[in-house]
Short mmCIF file of C-alpha atoms in Angstrom, two decimals:
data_model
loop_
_atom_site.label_atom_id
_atom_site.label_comp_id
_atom_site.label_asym_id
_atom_site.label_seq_id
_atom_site.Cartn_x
_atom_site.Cartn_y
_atom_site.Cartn_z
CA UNK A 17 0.00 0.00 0.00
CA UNK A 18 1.60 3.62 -0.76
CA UNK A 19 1.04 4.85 2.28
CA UNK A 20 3.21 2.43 3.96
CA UNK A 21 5.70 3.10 1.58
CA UNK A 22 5.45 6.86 2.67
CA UNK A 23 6.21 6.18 6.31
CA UNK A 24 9.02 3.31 5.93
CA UNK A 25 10.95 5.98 3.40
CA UNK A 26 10.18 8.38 6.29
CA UNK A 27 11.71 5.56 8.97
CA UNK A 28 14.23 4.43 6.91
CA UNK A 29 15.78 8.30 6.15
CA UNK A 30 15.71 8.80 9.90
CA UNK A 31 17.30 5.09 10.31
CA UNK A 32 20.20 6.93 8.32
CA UNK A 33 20.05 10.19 10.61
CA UNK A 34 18.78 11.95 7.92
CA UNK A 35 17.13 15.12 9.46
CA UNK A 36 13.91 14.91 10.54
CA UNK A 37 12.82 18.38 8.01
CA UNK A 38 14.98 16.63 5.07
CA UNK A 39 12.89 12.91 5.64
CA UNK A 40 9.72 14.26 5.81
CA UNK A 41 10.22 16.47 2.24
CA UNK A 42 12.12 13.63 0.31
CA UNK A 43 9.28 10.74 1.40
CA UNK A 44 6.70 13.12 0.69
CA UNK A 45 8.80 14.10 -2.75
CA UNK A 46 8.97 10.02 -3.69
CA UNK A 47 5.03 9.29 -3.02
CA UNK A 48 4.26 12.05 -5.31
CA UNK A 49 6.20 11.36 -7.98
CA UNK A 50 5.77 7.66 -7.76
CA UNK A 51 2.27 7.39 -6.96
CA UNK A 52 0.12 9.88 -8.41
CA UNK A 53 0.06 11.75 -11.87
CA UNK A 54 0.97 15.51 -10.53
CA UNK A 55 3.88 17.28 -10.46
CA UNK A 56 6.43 17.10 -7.43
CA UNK A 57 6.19 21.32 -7.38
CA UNK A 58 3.10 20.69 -5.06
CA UNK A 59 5.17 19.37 -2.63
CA UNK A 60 7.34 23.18 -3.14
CA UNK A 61 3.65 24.49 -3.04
CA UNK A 62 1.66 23.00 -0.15
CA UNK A 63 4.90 23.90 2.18
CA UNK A 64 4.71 27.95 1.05
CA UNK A 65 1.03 27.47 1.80
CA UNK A 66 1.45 25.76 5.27
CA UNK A 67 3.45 28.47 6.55
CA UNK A 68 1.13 30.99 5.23
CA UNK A 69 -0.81 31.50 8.78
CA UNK A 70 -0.61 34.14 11.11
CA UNK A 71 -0.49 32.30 14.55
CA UNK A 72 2.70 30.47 13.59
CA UNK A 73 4.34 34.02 14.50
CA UNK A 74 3.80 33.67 17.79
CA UNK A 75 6.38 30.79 17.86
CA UNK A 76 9.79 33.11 16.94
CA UNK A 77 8.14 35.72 19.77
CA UNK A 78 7.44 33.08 22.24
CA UNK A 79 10.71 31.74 22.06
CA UNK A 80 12.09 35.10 22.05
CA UNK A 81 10.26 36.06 25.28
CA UNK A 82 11.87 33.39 26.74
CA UNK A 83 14.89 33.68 26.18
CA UNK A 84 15.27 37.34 27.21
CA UNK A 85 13.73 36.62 30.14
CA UNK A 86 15.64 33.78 30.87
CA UNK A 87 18.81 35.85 30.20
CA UNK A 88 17.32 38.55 32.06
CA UNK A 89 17.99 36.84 35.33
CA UNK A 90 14.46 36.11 35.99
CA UNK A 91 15.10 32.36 36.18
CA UNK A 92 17.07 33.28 39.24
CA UNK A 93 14.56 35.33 40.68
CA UNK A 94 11.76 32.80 40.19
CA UNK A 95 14.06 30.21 41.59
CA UNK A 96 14.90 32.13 44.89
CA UNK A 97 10.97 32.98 44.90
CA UNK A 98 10.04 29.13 44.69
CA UNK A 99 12.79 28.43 47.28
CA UNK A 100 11.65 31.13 49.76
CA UNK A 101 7.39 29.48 49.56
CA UNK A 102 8.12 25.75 49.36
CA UNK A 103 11.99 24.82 50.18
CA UNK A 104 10.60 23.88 53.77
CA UNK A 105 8.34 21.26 52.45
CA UNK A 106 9.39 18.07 52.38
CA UNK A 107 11.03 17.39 49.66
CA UNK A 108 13.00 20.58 50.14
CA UNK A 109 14.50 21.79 46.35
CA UNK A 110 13.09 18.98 44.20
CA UNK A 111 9.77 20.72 45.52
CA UNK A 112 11.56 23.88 44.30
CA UNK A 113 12.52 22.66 41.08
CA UNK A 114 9.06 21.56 40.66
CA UNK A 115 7.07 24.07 41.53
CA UNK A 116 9.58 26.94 39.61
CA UNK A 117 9.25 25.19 36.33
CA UNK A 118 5.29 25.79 36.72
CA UNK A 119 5.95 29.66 37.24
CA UNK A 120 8.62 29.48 34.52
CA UNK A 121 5.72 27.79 32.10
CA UNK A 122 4.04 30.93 31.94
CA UNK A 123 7.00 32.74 30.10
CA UNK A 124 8.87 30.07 28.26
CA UNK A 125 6.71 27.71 25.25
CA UNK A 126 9.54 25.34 24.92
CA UNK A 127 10.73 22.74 27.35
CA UNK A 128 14.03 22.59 26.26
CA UNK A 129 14.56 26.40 27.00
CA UNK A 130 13.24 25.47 30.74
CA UNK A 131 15.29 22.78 30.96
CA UNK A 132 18.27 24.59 29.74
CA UNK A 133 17.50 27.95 31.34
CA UNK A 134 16.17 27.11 35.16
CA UNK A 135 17.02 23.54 34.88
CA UNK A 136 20.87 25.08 35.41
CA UNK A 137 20.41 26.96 38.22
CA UNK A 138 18.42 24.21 39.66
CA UNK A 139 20.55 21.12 39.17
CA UNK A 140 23.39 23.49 40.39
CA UNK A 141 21.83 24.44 43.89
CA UNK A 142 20.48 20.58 44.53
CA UNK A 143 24.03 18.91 43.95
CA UNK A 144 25.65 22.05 46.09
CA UNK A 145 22.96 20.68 48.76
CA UNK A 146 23.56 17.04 49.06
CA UNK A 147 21.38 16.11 46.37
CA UNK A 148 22.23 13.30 44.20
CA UNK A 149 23.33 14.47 40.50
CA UNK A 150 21.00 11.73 38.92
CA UNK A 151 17.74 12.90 40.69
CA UNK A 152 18.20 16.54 40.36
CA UNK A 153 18.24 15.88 36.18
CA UNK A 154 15.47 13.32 36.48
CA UNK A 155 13.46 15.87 38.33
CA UNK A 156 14.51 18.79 36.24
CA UNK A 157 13.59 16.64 33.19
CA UNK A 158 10.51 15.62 34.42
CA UNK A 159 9.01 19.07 35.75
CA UNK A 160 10.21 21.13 32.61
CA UNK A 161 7.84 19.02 30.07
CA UNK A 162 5.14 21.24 31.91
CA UNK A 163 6.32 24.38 30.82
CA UNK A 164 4.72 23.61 27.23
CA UNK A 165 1.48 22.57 28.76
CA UNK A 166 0.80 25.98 30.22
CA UNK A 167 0.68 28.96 28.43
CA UNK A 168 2.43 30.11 26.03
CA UNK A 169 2.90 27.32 24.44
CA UNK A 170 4.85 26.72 20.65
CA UNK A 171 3.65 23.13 19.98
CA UNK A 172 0.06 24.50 20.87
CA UNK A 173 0.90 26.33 18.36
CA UNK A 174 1.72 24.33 15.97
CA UNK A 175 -1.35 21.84 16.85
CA UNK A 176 -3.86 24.94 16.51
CA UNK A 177 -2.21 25.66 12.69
CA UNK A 178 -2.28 22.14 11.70
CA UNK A 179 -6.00 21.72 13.42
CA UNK A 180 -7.21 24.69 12.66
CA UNK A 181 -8.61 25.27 16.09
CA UNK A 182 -8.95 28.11 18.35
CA UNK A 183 -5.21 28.78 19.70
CA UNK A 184 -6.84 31.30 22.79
CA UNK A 185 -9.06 28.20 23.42
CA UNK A 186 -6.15 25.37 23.28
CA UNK A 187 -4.14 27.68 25.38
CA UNK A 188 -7.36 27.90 28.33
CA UNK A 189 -7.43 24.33 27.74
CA UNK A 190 -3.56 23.84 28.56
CA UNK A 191 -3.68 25.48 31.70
CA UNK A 192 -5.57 22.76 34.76
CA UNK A 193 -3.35 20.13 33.06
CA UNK A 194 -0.23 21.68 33.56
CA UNK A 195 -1.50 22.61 37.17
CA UNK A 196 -2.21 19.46 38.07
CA UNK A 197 0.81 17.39 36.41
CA UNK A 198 3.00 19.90 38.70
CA UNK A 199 1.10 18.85 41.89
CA UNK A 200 1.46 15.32 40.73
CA UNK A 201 5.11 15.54 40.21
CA UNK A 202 5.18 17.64 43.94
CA UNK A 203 3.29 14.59 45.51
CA UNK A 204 5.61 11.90 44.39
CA UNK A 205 8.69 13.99 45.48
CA UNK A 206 6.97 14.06 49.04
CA UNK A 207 6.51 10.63 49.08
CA UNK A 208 10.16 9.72 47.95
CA UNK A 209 11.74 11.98 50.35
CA UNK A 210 9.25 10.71 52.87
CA UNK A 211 10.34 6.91 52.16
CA UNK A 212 13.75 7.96 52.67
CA UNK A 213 13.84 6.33 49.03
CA UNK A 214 15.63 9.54 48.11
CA UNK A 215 18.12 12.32 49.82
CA UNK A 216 16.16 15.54 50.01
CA UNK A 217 16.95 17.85 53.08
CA UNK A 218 14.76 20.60 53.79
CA UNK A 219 15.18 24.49 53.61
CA UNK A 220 14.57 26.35 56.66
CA UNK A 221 11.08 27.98 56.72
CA UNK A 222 11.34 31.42 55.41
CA UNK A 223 10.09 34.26 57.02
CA UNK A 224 7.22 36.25 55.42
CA UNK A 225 9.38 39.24 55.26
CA UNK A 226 11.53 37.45 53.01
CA UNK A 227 9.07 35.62 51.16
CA UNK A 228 7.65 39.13 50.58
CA UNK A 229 10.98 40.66 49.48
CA UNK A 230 11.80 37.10 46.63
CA UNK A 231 8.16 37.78 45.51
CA UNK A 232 8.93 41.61 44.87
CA UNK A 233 11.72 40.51 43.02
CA UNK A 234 9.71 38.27 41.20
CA UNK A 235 6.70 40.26 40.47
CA UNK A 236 7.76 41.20 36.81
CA UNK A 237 8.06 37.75 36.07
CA UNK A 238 4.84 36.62 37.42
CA UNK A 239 2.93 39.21 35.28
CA UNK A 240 3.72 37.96 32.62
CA UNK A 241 1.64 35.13 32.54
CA UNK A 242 -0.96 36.92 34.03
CA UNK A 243 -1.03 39.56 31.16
CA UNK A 244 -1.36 36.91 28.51
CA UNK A 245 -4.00 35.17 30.21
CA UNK A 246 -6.09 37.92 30.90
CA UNK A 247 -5.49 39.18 27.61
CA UNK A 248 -6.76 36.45 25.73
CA UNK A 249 -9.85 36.07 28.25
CA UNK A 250 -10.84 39.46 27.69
CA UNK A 251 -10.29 39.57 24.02
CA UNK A 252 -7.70 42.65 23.92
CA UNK A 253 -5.53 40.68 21.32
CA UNK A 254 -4.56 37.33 19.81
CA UNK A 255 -2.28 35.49 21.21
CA UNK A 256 0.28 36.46 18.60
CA UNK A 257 -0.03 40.09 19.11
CA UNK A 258 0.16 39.14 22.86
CA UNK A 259 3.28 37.28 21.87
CA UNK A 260 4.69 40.65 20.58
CA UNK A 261 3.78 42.05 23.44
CA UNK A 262 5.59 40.25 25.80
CA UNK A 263 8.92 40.34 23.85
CA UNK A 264 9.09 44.16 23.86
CA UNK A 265 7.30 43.62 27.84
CA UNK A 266 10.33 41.50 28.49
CA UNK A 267 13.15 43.96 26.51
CA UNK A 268 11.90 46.93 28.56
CA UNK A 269 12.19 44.62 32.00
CA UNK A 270 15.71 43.52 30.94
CA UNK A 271 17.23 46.88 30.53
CA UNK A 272 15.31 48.50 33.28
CA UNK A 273 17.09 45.90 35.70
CA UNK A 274 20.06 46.33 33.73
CA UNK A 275 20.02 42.51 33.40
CA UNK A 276 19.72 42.53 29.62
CA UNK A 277 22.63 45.26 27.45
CA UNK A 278 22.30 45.10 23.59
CA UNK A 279 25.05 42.79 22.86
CA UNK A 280 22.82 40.20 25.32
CA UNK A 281 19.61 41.04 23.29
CA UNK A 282 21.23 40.26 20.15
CA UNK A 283 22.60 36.79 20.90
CA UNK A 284 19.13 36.52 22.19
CA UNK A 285 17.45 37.01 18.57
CA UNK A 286 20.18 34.92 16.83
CA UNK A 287 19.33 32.13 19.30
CA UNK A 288 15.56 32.62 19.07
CA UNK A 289 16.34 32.81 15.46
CA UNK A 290 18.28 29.79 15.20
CA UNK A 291 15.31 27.76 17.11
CA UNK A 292 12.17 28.76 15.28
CA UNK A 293 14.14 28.52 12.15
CA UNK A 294 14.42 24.74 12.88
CA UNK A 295 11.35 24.53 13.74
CA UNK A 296 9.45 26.55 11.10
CA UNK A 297 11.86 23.86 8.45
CA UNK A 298 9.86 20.60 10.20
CA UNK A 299 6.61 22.05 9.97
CA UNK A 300 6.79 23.22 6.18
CA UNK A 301 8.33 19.72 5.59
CA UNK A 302 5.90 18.43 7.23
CA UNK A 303 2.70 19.98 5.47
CA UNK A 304 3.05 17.65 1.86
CA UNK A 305 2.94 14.83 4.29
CA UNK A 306 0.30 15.29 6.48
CA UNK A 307 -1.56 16.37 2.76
CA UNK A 308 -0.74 12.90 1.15
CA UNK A 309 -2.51 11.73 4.24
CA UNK A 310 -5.35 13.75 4.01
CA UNK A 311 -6.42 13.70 0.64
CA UNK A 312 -5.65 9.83 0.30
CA UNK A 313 -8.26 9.62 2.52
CA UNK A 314 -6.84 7.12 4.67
CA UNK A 315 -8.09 8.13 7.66
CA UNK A 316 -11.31 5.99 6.44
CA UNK A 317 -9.67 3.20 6.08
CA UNK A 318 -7.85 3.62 9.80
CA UNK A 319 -12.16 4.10 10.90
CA UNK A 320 -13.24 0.55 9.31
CA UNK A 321 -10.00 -1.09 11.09
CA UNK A 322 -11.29 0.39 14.30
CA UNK A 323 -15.10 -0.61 13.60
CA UNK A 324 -14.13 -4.24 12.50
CA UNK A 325 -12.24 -4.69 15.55
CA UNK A 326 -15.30 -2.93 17.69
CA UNK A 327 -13.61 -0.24 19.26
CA UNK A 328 -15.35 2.13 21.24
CA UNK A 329 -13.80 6.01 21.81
CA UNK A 330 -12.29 4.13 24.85
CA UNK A 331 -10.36 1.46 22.93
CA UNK A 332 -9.64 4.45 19.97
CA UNK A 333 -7.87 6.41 22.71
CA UNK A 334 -5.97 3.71 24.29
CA UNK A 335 -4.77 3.08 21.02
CA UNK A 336 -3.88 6.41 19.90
CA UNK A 337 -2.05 6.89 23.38
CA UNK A 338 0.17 3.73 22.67
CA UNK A 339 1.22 4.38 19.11
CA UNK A 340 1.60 8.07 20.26
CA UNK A 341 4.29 7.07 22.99
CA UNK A 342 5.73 4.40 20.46
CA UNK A 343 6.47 6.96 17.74
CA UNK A 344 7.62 9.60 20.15
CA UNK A 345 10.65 7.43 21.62
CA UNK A 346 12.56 7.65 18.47
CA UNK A 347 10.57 10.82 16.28
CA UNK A 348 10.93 14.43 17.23
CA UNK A 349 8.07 15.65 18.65
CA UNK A 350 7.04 18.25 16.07
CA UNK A 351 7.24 15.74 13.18
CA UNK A 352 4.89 13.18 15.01
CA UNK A 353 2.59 15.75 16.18
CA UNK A 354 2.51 17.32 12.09
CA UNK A 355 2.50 13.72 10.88
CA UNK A 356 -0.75 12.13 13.54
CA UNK A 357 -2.97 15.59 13.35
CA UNK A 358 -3.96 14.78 9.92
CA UNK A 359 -4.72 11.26 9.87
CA UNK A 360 -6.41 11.47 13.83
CA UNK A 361 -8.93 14.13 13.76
CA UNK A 362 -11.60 12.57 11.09
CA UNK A 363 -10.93 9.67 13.19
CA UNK A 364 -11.41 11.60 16.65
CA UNK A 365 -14.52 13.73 15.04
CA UNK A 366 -15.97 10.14 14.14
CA UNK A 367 -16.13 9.05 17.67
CA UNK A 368 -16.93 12.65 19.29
CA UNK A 369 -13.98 13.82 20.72
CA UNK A 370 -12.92 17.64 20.59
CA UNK A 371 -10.19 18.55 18.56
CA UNK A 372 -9.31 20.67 21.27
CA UNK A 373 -9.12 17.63 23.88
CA UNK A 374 -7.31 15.34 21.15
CA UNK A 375 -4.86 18.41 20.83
CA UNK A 376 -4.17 18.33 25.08
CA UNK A 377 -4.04 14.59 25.17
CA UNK A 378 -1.28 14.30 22.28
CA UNK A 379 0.75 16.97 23.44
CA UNK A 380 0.87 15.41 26.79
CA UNK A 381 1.28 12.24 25.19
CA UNK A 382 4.81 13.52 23.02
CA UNK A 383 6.18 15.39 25.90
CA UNK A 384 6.45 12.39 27.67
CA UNK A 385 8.29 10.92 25.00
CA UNK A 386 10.36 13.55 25.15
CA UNK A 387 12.03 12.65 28.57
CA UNK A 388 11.76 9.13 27.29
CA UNK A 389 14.76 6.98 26.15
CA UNK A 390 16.33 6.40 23.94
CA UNK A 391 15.78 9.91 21.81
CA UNK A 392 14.46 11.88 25.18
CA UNK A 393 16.00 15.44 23.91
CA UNK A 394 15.20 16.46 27.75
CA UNK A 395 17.14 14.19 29.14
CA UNK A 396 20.12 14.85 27.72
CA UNK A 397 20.15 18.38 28.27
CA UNK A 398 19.78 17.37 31.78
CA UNK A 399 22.31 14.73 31.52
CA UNK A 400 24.68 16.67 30.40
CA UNK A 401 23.73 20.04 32.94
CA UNK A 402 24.39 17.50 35.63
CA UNK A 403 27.41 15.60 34.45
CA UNK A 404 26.10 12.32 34.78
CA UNK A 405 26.21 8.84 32.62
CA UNK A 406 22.81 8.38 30.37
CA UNK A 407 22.09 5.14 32.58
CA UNK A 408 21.99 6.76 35.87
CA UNK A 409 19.60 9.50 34.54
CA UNK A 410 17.42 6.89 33.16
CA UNK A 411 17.24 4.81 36.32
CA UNK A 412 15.92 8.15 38.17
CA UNK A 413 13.69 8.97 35.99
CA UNK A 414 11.95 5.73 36.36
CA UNK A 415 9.72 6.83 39.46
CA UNK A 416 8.85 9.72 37.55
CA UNK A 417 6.86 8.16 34.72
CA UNK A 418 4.23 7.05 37.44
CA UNK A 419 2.80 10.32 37.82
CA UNK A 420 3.00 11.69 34.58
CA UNK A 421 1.23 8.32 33.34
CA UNK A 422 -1.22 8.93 35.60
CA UNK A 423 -2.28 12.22 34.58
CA UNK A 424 -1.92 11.18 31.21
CA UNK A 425 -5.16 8.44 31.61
CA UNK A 426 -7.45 11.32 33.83
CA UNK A 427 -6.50 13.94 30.76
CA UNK A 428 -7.52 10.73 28.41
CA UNK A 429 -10.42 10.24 30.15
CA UNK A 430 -12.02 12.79 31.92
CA UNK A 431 -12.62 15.54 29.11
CA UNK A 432 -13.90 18.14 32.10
CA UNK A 433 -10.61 18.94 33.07
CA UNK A 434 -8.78 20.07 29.66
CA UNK A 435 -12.67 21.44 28.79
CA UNK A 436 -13.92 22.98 31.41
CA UNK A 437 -11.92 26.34 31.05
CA UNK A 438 -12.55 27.07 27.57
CA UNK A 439 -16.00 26.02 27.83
CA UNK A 440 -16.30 28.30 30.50
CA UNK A 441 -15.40 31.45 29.06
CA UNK A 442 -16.39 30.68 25.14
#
């Protein structure tokens, strides 16, 4: 069948380390020209037409915000904020860690930058505090897959442009998950360090005169999220004009503290530049082939598999959930997301699930893959932050999964709590 042919070029190219942009044009260029009568330019064409959308510009000023206000010093701030409200808790800095990459969400759309950015100061002041090396990554890698889960998020974005779905509404719908997934990842930490399974001494309680003080210092960090929210609820612009705004919100902070100069800013852009470049490349790449898909109109054929084998929209998502985490051990987490959109939402449509719910349960779904071995980009960023071999970071990580499984099934599942936000203010 050609469309099997059209994924095992895909495979094999990647098989070779061929890039993930490069397989995804050259399959799509073979299929074409081997299996249907028009030209290989549509291939050229449908990717100029892909990019041709207006929220994929929020993903070059997302990860711009970001990474000023990363380099701004606001990681630190947000850090000595966290460590100030819950370092007492049991738990003591992986609660830290936890809890700061769930502020840092709200200003960073990519969970490498989170990783990179606080993950450093984090796996830093754990090891300096008796922490084992392996633990602080695995905890690091496992809390900064929530930073695309809340808003602003750029593989929301991407979802919403491939979907064609509300991006304000995908963003609402983001936010409880992400909530929850960090008190998840907060309870297990309690638990360990209250097994003694793990090392995790406590911070002395702070006073509320310094809490008051970190969270002064932390204020122009924290309104950022709150801006964009509030923003979007009330309609006073999309969330790529809000985008905009908080890159020029974040240049003004940085030079006001004097934490940002304009040498800073522009390795900044070149960096921001650098990463949305490689991203905007997958998703053009990726447009011909989630088009092959569409108008070959084999997402009917993947319905009558599912009806001959009598699967309810219980059985459909256990499915989807399965190959999901399959794919996303060895694919990057774009291309899968580009690649499944296509072919899943007749499917999900056909058995009454919202796009927007589909969209929350794959992202979930790939972000897990990404701290995932073998091809877990997370977790060797935090590998290599913490200076440790790959086999001790997997064998921390381990307890980690639980959770994040978990709250994977009750996102599955229970639709009310990835709905009930957007269906409460739209």
């Amino acid at each position: 069948m050609p469309i099997f042919i059209l994924f095992a070029g895909f495979l094999a190219l990647l098989a070779a380390e061929v890039p993930v942009a490069i397989a995804l044009f050259l399959s799509s260029l073979a299929y074409i020209d081997i299996f249907t009568p028009m030209p290989i330019q549509i291939v050229v064409q449908r990717m100029a037409s892909g990019l041709d959308s207006f929220p994929l510009i929020a993903i070059p000023l997302f990860v711009l915000a970001g990474n000023i206000l990363n380099g701004a010093g606001i990681a630190a701030r947000i850090y000595a904020f966290a460590v100030a409200l819950v370092g007492h808790v049991k738990g003591g800095l992986a609660q830290v860690n936890i809890f700061g990459s769930m502020v840092f969400a709200g200003m960073s759309g990519v969970a490498q930058a989170d990783a990179a950015g606080l993950g450093t100061i984090e796996i830093k002041h754990m090891k300096e505090h008796g922490y084992s090396a392996p633990f602080a990554a695995a905890c690091t890698a496992a809390s900064a897959i929530i930073g695309p889960i809340i808003p602003p998020s750029v593989i929301m974005v991407v979802y919403a442009v491939t979907a064609q779905v509300s991006l304000t509404k995908l963003f609402l719908a983001g936010i409880i998950p992400g909530l929850t997934m960090g008190l998840a990842l907060m309870i297990l930490v309690w638990v360990l360090a209250a097994t003694g399974r793990v090392k995790a001494p406590t911070e002395p309680r702070a006073s509320i005169p310094l809490i008051a003080i970190t969270f002064w210092k932390a204020l122009p960090a924290l309104v950022a999220p709150i801006f964009l929210t509030a923003g979007m609820l009330l309609g006073f612009a999309t969330p790529t004009e809000l985008g905009a705004l908080t890159v020029i919100y974040a240049v003004v902070l940085g030079f006001i503290t004097k934490d940002l100069t304009f040498s800073s800013l522009l390795m900044h852009i070149r960096q921001s530049a650098v990463t949305s470049g490689i991203l905007t490349l997958i998703i053009a790449a990726a447009v011909p082939f989630g088009w092959i898909i569409s108008v070959g109109n084999y997402a009917s054929g993947l319905l009558g598999f599912f009806e001959s084998i009598g699967a309810n929209w219980v059985v459909f998502l256990l499915i989807v959930n399965i190959a999901l985490l399959v794919f996303g051990l060895f694919i990057e987490t774009t291309a899968v997301l580009l690649i499944a959109t296509p072919a899943l939402l007749p499917l999900a449509a056909a058995y009454g699930i919202d796009p927007i719910h589909l969209g929350v349960i794959m992202i979930v779904n790939l972000l897990i893959g990404a701290i995932t071995p073998p091809m877990g980009v997370i977790l060797f960023i935090c590998q290599h932050i913490a200076e440790i071999r790959f086999s001790e970071m997997i064998k921390a990580i381990l307890p980690f999964y639980i959770p994040l499984g978990i709250m994977l099934l009750i996102i599955t599942y229970w639709s009310p709590i990835v709905m009930w936000l957007p269906n409460f203010f739209y």
